[in-house]
mmCIF file of C-alpha atoms and ligand atoms in Angstrom:
data_model
loop_
_atom_site.group_PDB
_atom_site.id
_atom_site.type_symbol
_atom_site.label_atom_id
_atom_site.label_comp_id
_atom_site.label_asym_id
_atom_site.label_seq_id
_atom_site.Cartn_x
_atom_site.Cartn_y
_atom_site.Cartn_z
ATOM 1 C CA MET O 279 99.201 64.091 75.182
ATOM 2 C CA GLN O 280 102.600 62.532 75.802
ATOM 3 C CA SER O 281 102.998 58.998 77.103
ATOM 4 C CA PHE O 282 104.021 58.383 80.723
ATOM 5 C CA GLN O 283 105.442 54.975 79.799
ATOM 6 C CA ASP O 284 107.532 53.629 82.689
ATOM 7 C CA LYS O 285 107.178 56.815 84.697
ATOM 8 C CA VAL O 286 106.155 56.441 88.337
ATOM 9 C CA VAL O 287 103.442 58.645 89.826
ATOM 10 C CA ALA O 288 102.246 58.786 93.447
ATOM 11 C CA ILE O 289 98.729 60.038 94.256
ATOM 12 C CA THR O 290 97.240 60.672 97.701
ATOM 13 C CA GLY O 291 93.522 60.066 98.141
ATOM 14 C CA GLY O 292 93.494 57.755 95.119
ATOM 15 C CA GLY O 293 90.565 55.717 96.420
ATOM 16 C CA SER O 294 87.777 57.980 95.136
ATOM 17 C CA GLY O 295 86.746 60.888 92.915
ATOM 18 C CA ILE O 296 89.445 63.028 91.317
ATOM 19 C CA GLY O 297 92.268 60.900 92.776
ATOM 20 C CA ARG O 298 90.911 57.679 91.272
ATOM 21 C CA GLU O 299 90.196 59.303 87.906
ATOM 22 C CA THR O 300 93.745 60.705 87.837
ATOM 23 C CA ALA O 301 95.236 57.326 88.746
ATOM 24 C CA LEU O 302 93.355 55.647 85.880
ATOM 25 C CA ALA O 303 94.289 58.414 83.408
ATOM 26 C CA PHE O 304 97.986 57.931 84.265
ATOM 27 C CA ALA O 305 97.602 54.149 83.979
ATOM 28 C CA CYS O 306 96.074 54.589 80.485
ATOM 29 C CA LYS O 307 99.197 56.552 79.514
ATOM 30 C CA GLY O 308 101.552 53.766 80.606
ATOM 31 C CA ALA O 309 102.559 55.046 84.054
ATOM 32 C CA LYS O 310 103.178 52.891 87.105
ATOM 33 C CA VAL O 311 100.752 54.283 89.661
ATOM 34 C CA SER O 312 101.101 54.295 93.442
ATOM 35 C CA ILE O 313 98.104 55.437 95.429
ATOM 36 C CA CYS O 314 97.417 55.854 99.096
ATOM 37 C CA ASP O 315 94.148 56.484 100.876
ATOM 38 C CA LEU O 316 92.606 56.289 104.331
ATOM 39 C CA ASN O 317 89.794 54.251 102.808
ATOM 40 C CA GLU O 318 91.133 50.707 102.338
ATOM 41 C CA GLY O 319 88.188 49.520 100.207
ATOM 42 C CA GLY O 320 88.324 52.514 97.854
ATOM 43 C CA GLY O 321 92.083 52.183 97.459
ATOM 44 C CA GLN O 322 91.904 48.452 96.714
ATOM 45 C CA GLU O 323 89.195 49.091 94.110
ATOM 46 C CA THR O 324 91.327 51.727 92.344
ATOM 47 C CA LEU O 325 94.298 49.326 92.397
ATOM 48 C CA ARG O 326 92.101 46.646 90.801
ATOM 49 C CA GLN O 327 91.059 49.094 88.073
ATOM 50 C CA ILE O 328 94.693 50.188 87.453
ATOM 51 C CA GLU O 329 95.741 46.547 87.025
ATOM 52 C CA ALA O 330 92.710 45.823 84.806
ATOM 53 C CA LEU O 331 94.130 48.472 82.433
ATOM 54 C CA GLY O 332 97.359 46.421 82.251
ATOM 55 C CA ALA O 333 99.370 48.899 84.336
ATOM 56 C CA LYS O 334 101.485 48.250 87.406
ATOM 57 C CA GLY O 335 100.044 49.668 90.609
ATOM 58 C CA TYR O 336 100.664 49.871 94.326
ATOM 59 C CA PHE O 337 98.292 50.761 97.165
ATOM 60 C CA THR O 338 98.791 51.205 100.850
ATOM 61 C CA ARG O 339 96.481 52.587 103.517
ATOM 62 C CA VAL O 340 97.821 55.924 104.737
ATOM 63 C CA ASP O 341 96.442 58.725 106.849
ATOM 64 C CA VAL O 342 98.094 61.827 105.377
ATOM 65 C CA ARG O 343 97.883 63.481 108.813
ATOM 66 C CA HIS O 344 100.756 61.232 109.906
ATOM 67 C CA GLU O 345 104.086 62.171 108.372
ATOM 68 C CA ALA O 346 105.722 58.818 109.104
ATOM 69 C CA GLU O 347 103.009 57.011 107.106
ATOM 70 C CA VAL O 348 103.429 59.379 104.153
ATOM 71 C CA GLN O 349 107.218 59.001 104.221
ATOM 72 C CA ASP O 350 106.928 55.217 104.366
ATOM 73 C CA TRP O 351 104.451 55.153 101.436
ATOM 74 C CA ILE O 352 106.820 57.227 99.258
ATOM 75 C CA ARG O 353 109.763 54.976 100.266
ATOM 76 C CA GLN O 354 107.713 51.874 99.358
ATOM 77 C CA THR O 355 106.591 53.472 96.071
ATOM 78 C CA ILE O 356 110.212 54.039 95.062
ATOM 79 C CA SER O 357 111.304 50.539 96.000
ATOM 80 C CA GLN O 358 108.246 48.723 94.548
ATOM 81 C CA LEU O 359 107.846 50.730 91.324
ATOM 82 C CA GLY O 360 111.437 51.870 90.699
ATOM 83 C CA GLY O 361 111.437 55.642 91.226
ATOM 84 C CA LEU O 362 109.252 58.716 91.526
ATOM 85 C CA HIS O 363 108.735 61.122 88.625
ATOM 86 C CA SER O 364 105.421 62.814 89.455
ATOM 87 C CA ALA O 365 103.187 63.233 92.479
ATOM 88 C CA VAL O 366 99.649 64.462 93.054
ATOM 89 C CA ASN O 367 98.718 65.640 96.549
ATOM 90 C CA ASN O 368 94.978 65.233 96.279
ATOM 91 C CA ALA O 369 93.601 63.814 99.556
ATOM 92 C CA GLY O 370 91.229 66.310 101.114
ATOM 93 C CA ILE O 371 87.966 66.822 102.953
ATOM 94 C CA ASP O 372 85.415 69.634 102.985
ATOM 95 C CA GLY O 373 84.764 69.496 106.748
ATOM 96 C CA ALA O 374 81.800 70.807 108.686
ATOM 97 C CA VAL O 375 79.368 73.238 107.058
ATOM 98 C CA ALA O 376 78.631 76.154 109.440
ATOM 99 C CA PHE O 377 78.814 79.922 109.676
ATOM 100 C CA THR O 378 82.135 81.296 110.895
ATOM 101 C CA ASP O 379 81.095 82.152 114.479
ATOM 102 C CA GLU O 380 79.615 78.671 114.947
ATOM 103 C CA TYR O 381 82.284 76.676 113.117
ATOM 104 C CA PRO O 382 83.446 73.715 115.255
ATOM 105 C CA GLU O 383 87.135 73.912 116.186
ATOM 106 C CA GLU O 384 87.549 70.145 115.949
ATOM 107 C CA SER O 385 86.495 70.207 112.288
ATOM 108 C CA PHE O 386 88.674 73.258 111.591
ATOM 109 C CA ASP O 387 91.713 71.386 112.931
ATOM 110 C CA GLN O 388 90.837 68.228 111.001
ATOM 111 C CA VAL O 389 90.499 70.117 107.701
ATOM 112 C CA MET O 390 93.816 71.909 108.240
ATOM 113 C CA ASP O 391 95.588 68.698 109.258
ATOM 114 C CA ILE O 392 94.444 66.836 106.124
ATOM 115 C CA ASN O 393 94.254 69.566 103.481
ATOM 116 C CA VAL O 394 97.288 71.607 104.548
ATOM 117 C CA LYS O 395 99.669 69.474 106.596
ATOM 118 C CA GLY O 396 98.830 66.410 104.476
ATOM 119 C CA VAL O 397 99.893 68.271 101.319
ATOM 120 C CA TRP O 398 103.032 69.553 103.036
ATOM 121 C CA TYR O 399 103.984 66.061 104.263
ATOM 122 C CA GLY O 400 103.440 64.740 100.726
ATOM 123 C CA MET O 401 105.671 67.416 99.209
ATOM 124 C CA LYS O 402 108.363 66.912 101.872
ATOM 125 C CA ALA O 403 108.752 63.245 101.016
ATOM 126 C CA GLN O 404 108.455 63.751 97.248
ATOM 127 C CA LEU O 405 110.808 66.764 97.001
ATOM 128 C CA ALA O 406 113.495 65.086 99.115
ATOM 129 C CA HIS O 407 113.680 62.257 96.572
ATOM 130 C CA MET O 408 113.190 64.290 93.389
ATOM 131 C CA LYS O 409 115.879 66.863 94.189
ATOM 132 C CA ASN O 410 118.498 64.097 94.294
ATOM 133 C CA HIS O 411 117.174 62.167 91.280
ATOM 134 C CA GLY O 412 116.984 64.590 88.377
ATOM 135 C CA GLY O 413 113.778 66.479 89.209
ATOM 136 C CA GLY O 414 110.098 65.772 88.751
ATOM 137 C CA THR O 415 106.646 67.305 88.770
ATOM 138 C CA ILE O 416 104.173 67.805 91.606
ATOM 139 C CA VAL O 417 100.542 68.899 91.378
ATOM 140 C CA ASN O 418 98.648 69.885 94.519
ATOM 141 C CA ILE O 419 94.865 69.912 94.447
ATOM 142 C CA ALA O 420 93.602 73.305 95.592
ATOM 143 C CA SER O 421 90.181 74.685 94.590
ATOM 144 C CA VAL O 422 88.486 77.874 93.427
ATOM 145 C CA ALA O 423 87.990 78.173 97.193
ATOM 146 C CA GLY O 424 91.722 78.994 97.208
ATOM 147 C CA PHE O 425 90.961 82.512 96.002
ATOM 148 C CA MET O 426 87.169 82.896 96.432
ATOM 149 C CA SER O 427 84.775 82.714 99.354
ATOM 150 C CA LEU O 428 82.549 79.707 100.013
ATOM 151 C CA PRO O 429 80.076 80.638 102.742
ATOM 152 C CA ARG O 430 79.850 78.126 105.632
ATOM 153 C CA LEU O 431 83.153 76.497 104.670
ATOM 154 C CA ILE O 432 85.710 78.740 106.395
ATOM 155 C CA ALA O 433 88.164 75.938 107.197
ATOM 156 C CA TYR O 434 88.031 74.551 103.667
ATOM 157 C CA VAL O 435 88.542 78.022 102.168
ATOM 158 C CA ALA O 436 91.482 78.708 104.506
ATOM 159 C CA SER O 437 93.035 75.343 103.674
ATOM 160 C CA LYS O 438 92.829 75.845 99.913
ATOM 161 C CA HIS O 439 94.307 79.379 100.154
ATOM 162 C CA ALA O 440 97.155 77.698 102.040
ATOM 163 C CA VAL O 441 97.629 75.040 99.342
ATOM 164 C CA ILE O 442 98.094 77.766 96.721
ATOM 165 C CA GLY O 443 100.619 79.556 98.946
ATOM 166 C CA MET O 444 102.569 76.340 99.607
ATOM 167 C CA THR O 445 102.557 75.531 95.875
ATOM 168 C CA ARG O 446 103.989 78.923 94.978
ATOM 169 C CA THR O 447 106.634 78.685 97.691
ATOM 170 C CA ALA O 448 107.783 75.157 96.853
ATOM 171 C CA GLY O 449 107.675 75.888 93.103
ATOM 172 C CA VAL O 450 110.083 78.790 93.575
ATOM 173 C CA GLU O 451 112.330 76.937 96.057
ATOM 174 C CA TYR O 452 112.810 73.768 93.983
ATOM 175 C CA ALA O 453 112.902 75.048 90.366
ATOM 176 C CA ARG O 454 116.716 74.905 90.513
ATOM 177 C CA PHE O 455 116.495 71.136 91.040
ATOM 178 C CA GLY O 456 114.395 70.636 87.876
ATOM 179 C CA ILE O 457 111.221 70.247 89.899
ATOM 180 C CA ARG O 458 107.980 72.015 88.948
ATOM 181 C CA VAL O 459 105.233 72.404 91.565
ATOM 182 C CA ASN O 460 101.802 73.508 90.379
ATOM 183 C CA ALA O 461 98.222 73.379 91.632
ATOM 184 C CA VAL O 462 94.838 72.867 90.046
ATOM 185 C CA CYS O 463 91.860 74.852 91.299
ATOM 186 C CA PRO O 464 88.634 73.110 90.291
ATOM 187 C CA SER O 465 85.141 74.406 90.913
ATOM 188 C CA PHE O 466 82.365 71.927 91.769
ATOM 189 C CA THR O 467 83.202 68.538 90.295
ATOM 190 C CA GLU O 468 81.011 65.472 90.316
ATOM 191 C CA THR O 469 82.536 63.283 93.069
ATOM 192 C CA PRO O 470 81.340 61.896 96.418
ATOM 193 C CA MET O 471 82.720 65.053 98.116
ATOM 194 C CA VAL O 472 80.488 67.428 96.203
ATOM 195 C CA SER O 473 77.378 65.473 97.172
ATOM 196 C CA HIS O 474 78.460 65.881 100.814
ATOM 197 C CA SER O 475 79.125 69.649 100.595
ATOM 198 C CA LEU O 476 75.762 70.338 98.973
ATOM 199 C CA ASP O 477 73.729 67.866 100.986
ATOM 200 C CA TYR O 478 73.223 69.291 104.474
ATOM 201 C CA PRO O 479 70.216 70.567 106.415
ATOM 202 C CA GLY O 480 69.113 73.965 105.112
ATOM 203 C CA ALA O 481 71.223 73.721 101.963
ATOM 204 C CA VAL O 482 70.118 76.238 99.360
ATOM 205 C CA LEU O 483 72.324 74.912 96.583
ATOM 206 C CA ASN O 484 72.332 71.588 94.795
ATOM 207 C CA VAL O 485 74.166 70.247 91.776
ATOM 208 C CA GLU O 486 71.531 71.597 89.371
ATOM 209 C CA LYS O 487 71.726 75.097 90.869
ATOM 210 C CA MET O 488 75.551 75.001 90.819
ATOM 211 C CA ALA O 489 75.345 74.068 87.141
ATOM 212 C CA GLN O 490 72.964 76.936 86.400
ATOM 213 C CA ILE O 491 75.187 79.648 87.937
ATOM 214 C CA ASN O 492 78.188 78.398 85.919
ATOM 215 C CA PRO O 493 78.704 79.992 82.486
ATOM 216 C CA SER O 494 79.228 76.460 81.117
ATOM 217 C CA LYS O 495 75.845 75.398 82.604
ATOM 218 C CA ARG O 496 77.237 72.268 84.218
ATOM 219 C CA ILE O 497 79.640 71.209 86.944
ATOM 220 C CA ALA O 498 82.951 69.524 86.047
ATOM 221 C CA GLN O 499 83.545 65.831 85.552
ATOM 222 C CA ALA O 500 86.510 64.291 87.388
ATOM 223 C CA TYR O 501 88.221 63.281 84.119
ATOM 224 C CA GLU O 502 88.396 66.990 83.148
ATOM 225 C CA ILE O 503 90.444 67.700 86.273
ATOM 226 C CA ALA O 504 92.566 64.598 85.678
ATOM 227 C CA ASN O 505 93.399 65.754 82.126
ATOM 228 C CA ALA O 506 94.748 69.062 83.473
ATOM 229 C CA ILE O 507 96.792 67.262 86.136
ATOM 230 C CA LEU O 508 98.413 65.024 83.514
ATOM 231 C CA TYR O 509 99.217 68.086 81.403
ATOM 232 C CA LEU O 510 100.917 69.800 84.367
ATOM 233 C CA CYS O 511 102.914 66.624 85.050
ATOM 234 C CA SER O 512 104.000 66.284 81.409
ATOM 235 C CA ASP O 513 106.880 67.897 79.508
ATOM 236 C CA GLU O 514 104.260 69.762 77.481
ATOM 237 C CA SER O 515 103.927 72.196 80.408
ATOM 238 C CA SER O 516 107.707 72.483 80.889
ATOM 239 C CA TYR O 517 107.732 76.243 81.647
ATOM 240 C CA ILE O 518 104.667 76.298 83.902
ATOM 241 C CA ASN O 519 105.760 76.422 87.526
ATOM 242 C CA ALA O 520 104.364 77.658 90.862
ATOM 243 C CA HIS O 521 101.041 78.231 89.109
ATOM 244 C CA PRO O 522 97.475 77.653 90.370
ATOM 245 C CA LEU O 523 95.509 76.580 87.265
ATOM 246 C CA VAL O 524 91.822 77.414 87.493
ATOM 247 C CA ILE O 525 89.446 74.800 86.037
ATOM 248 C CA ASP O 526 85.972 76.214 86.569
ATOM 249 C CA GLY O 527 84.134 76.613 83.274
ATOM 250 C CA GLY O 528 84.466 80.400 83.709
ATOM 251 C CA LEU O 529 82.719 80.578 87.118
ATOM 252 C CA SER O 530 85.274 82.744 88.921
ATOM 253 C CA VAL O 531 85.254 85.580 86.384
ATOM 254 C CA VAL O 532 81.491 86.034 86.149
HETATM 255 N N1 NAD W 854 84.717 67.646 94.126
HETATM 256 C C1 NAD W 854 84.859 68.959 94.060
HETATM 257 O O1 NAD W 854 83.915 69.716 93.740
HETATM 258 C C2 NAD W 854 86.213 69.569 94.312
HETATM 259 C C3 NAD W 854 86.418 70.900 93.898
HETATM 260 C C4 NAD W 854 87.658 71.494 94.144
HETATM 261 C C5 NAD W 854 88.654 70.789 94.775
HETATM 262 N N2 NAD W 854 88.430 69.503 95.164
HETATM 263 C C6 NAD W 854 89.538 68.810 95.847
HETATM 264 O O2 NAD W 854 89.855 67.633 95.144
HETATM 265 C C7 NAD W 854 90.430 66.689 96.050
HETATM 266 C C8 NAD W 854 89.734 65.351 95.876
HETATM 267 O O3 NAD W 854 88.374 65.507 96.226
HETATM 268 P P1 NAD W 854 87.196 64.606 95.611
HETATM 269 O O4 NAD W 854 86.129 65.528 95.208
HETATM 270 O O5 NAD W 854 87.750 63.613 94.661
HETATM 271 O O6 NAD W 854 86.701 63.926 96.966
HETATM 272 P P2 NAD W 854 86.490 62.395 97.412
HETATM 273 O O7 NAD W 854 85.875 62.466 98.738
HETATM 274 O O8 NAD W 854 85.804 61.656 96.310
HETATM 275 O O9 NAD W 854 87.990 61.849 97.495
HETATM 276 C C9 NAD W 854 88.883 62.257 98.520
HETATM 277 C C10 NAD W 854 89.730 61.060 98.912
HETATM 278 O O10 NAD W 854 90.649 61.492 99.927
HETATM 279 C C11 NAD W 854 90.697 60.471 100.915
HETATM 280 N N3 NAD W 854 91.135 61.008 102.209
HETATM 281 C C12 NAD W 854 90.435 61.841 103.041
HETATM 282 N N4 NAD W 854 91.128 62.040 104.167
HETATM 283 C C13 NAD W 854 92.285 61.342 104.055
HETATM 284 C C14 NAD W 854 93.409 61.155 104.909
HETATM 285 N N5 NAD W 854 93.472 61.725 106.130
HETATM 286 N N6 NAD W 854 94.419 60.376 104.481
HETATM 287 C C15 NAD W 854 94.364 59.784 103.256
HETATM 288 N N7 NAD W 854 93.316 59.905 102.422
HETATM 289 C C16 NAD W 854 92.290 60.683 102.810
HETATM 290 C C17 NAD W 854 89.278 59.950 100.995
HETATM 291 O O11 NAD W 854 89.215 58.678 101.615
HETATM 292 C C18 NAD W 854 88.878 59.920 99.527
HETATM 293 O O12 NAD W 854 89.188 58.688 98.919
HETATM 294 C C19 NAD W 854 90.284 67.297 97.451
HETATM 295 O O13 NAD W 854 91.507 67.891 97.834
HETATM 296 C C20 NAD W 854 89.219 68.355 97.240
HETATM 297 O O14 NAD W 854 89.305 69.389 98.185
HETATM 298 C C21 NAD W 854 87.240 68.878 94.949
#
């Protein structure tokens, strides 16, 4: 895959899982990598790993629910690293696990604030810069839950449907500025989040069972999602826009 030498990429939720793996994959390809995360320790650890690869990095603690913090992080990214060429809106949570009629409103609001408004705030800041600086690429992290059901996760499912809708809308709106906006839609991927979604009282699924129902007989590794994100950010995908790319080992067409 092409080099990202001297390109600047900004990743939300870079302190863990898919966000960290994506940050390190970009760093391996020569990019300067800015991450933000609510988790200070996780973010600092990713920054340490980026710098250990010989790449330039930047981390700041941000809660993506607060637009001013997201705007400030993107401003700092541009001034510290010298621009913004790609962005990955990845920060997300799964929320409470409960049937629809019992789902707690507080958790519903929290999931929507992080997974939907957080992605929108990210895109707002990124698009405003990119449209005046020759374009760029954005990848939002949706999920197979963006077009399938996941029982007991109504807020998460609603939020990921919304991410796909926002991706399509922004991709169409900003193509004329040389900006491509795509999404990836992973199925279960080995990260701290997946342990949380499968590990609750009365759970009938676990990682082994999820692997068994998948045609590929395993769940995804975070680097496999990262590889697809890099592809969508590269010139090699230059005519792919407003597209939700499914990465699920074949699960959704069984
Ligand atoms: N793991 C999976 O099976 C899977 C499948 C499909 C989609 N996804 C999506 O991938 C993305 C990354 O998930 P992951 O599995 O790597 O999970 P993770 O829990 O390992 O990482 C998520 C990161 O987001 C950060 N974060 C959460 N709330 C935040 C906030 N308000 N502000 C800033 N940062 C915040 C967390 O601190 C964490 O570092 C999420 O959007 C998730 O919905 C995950």
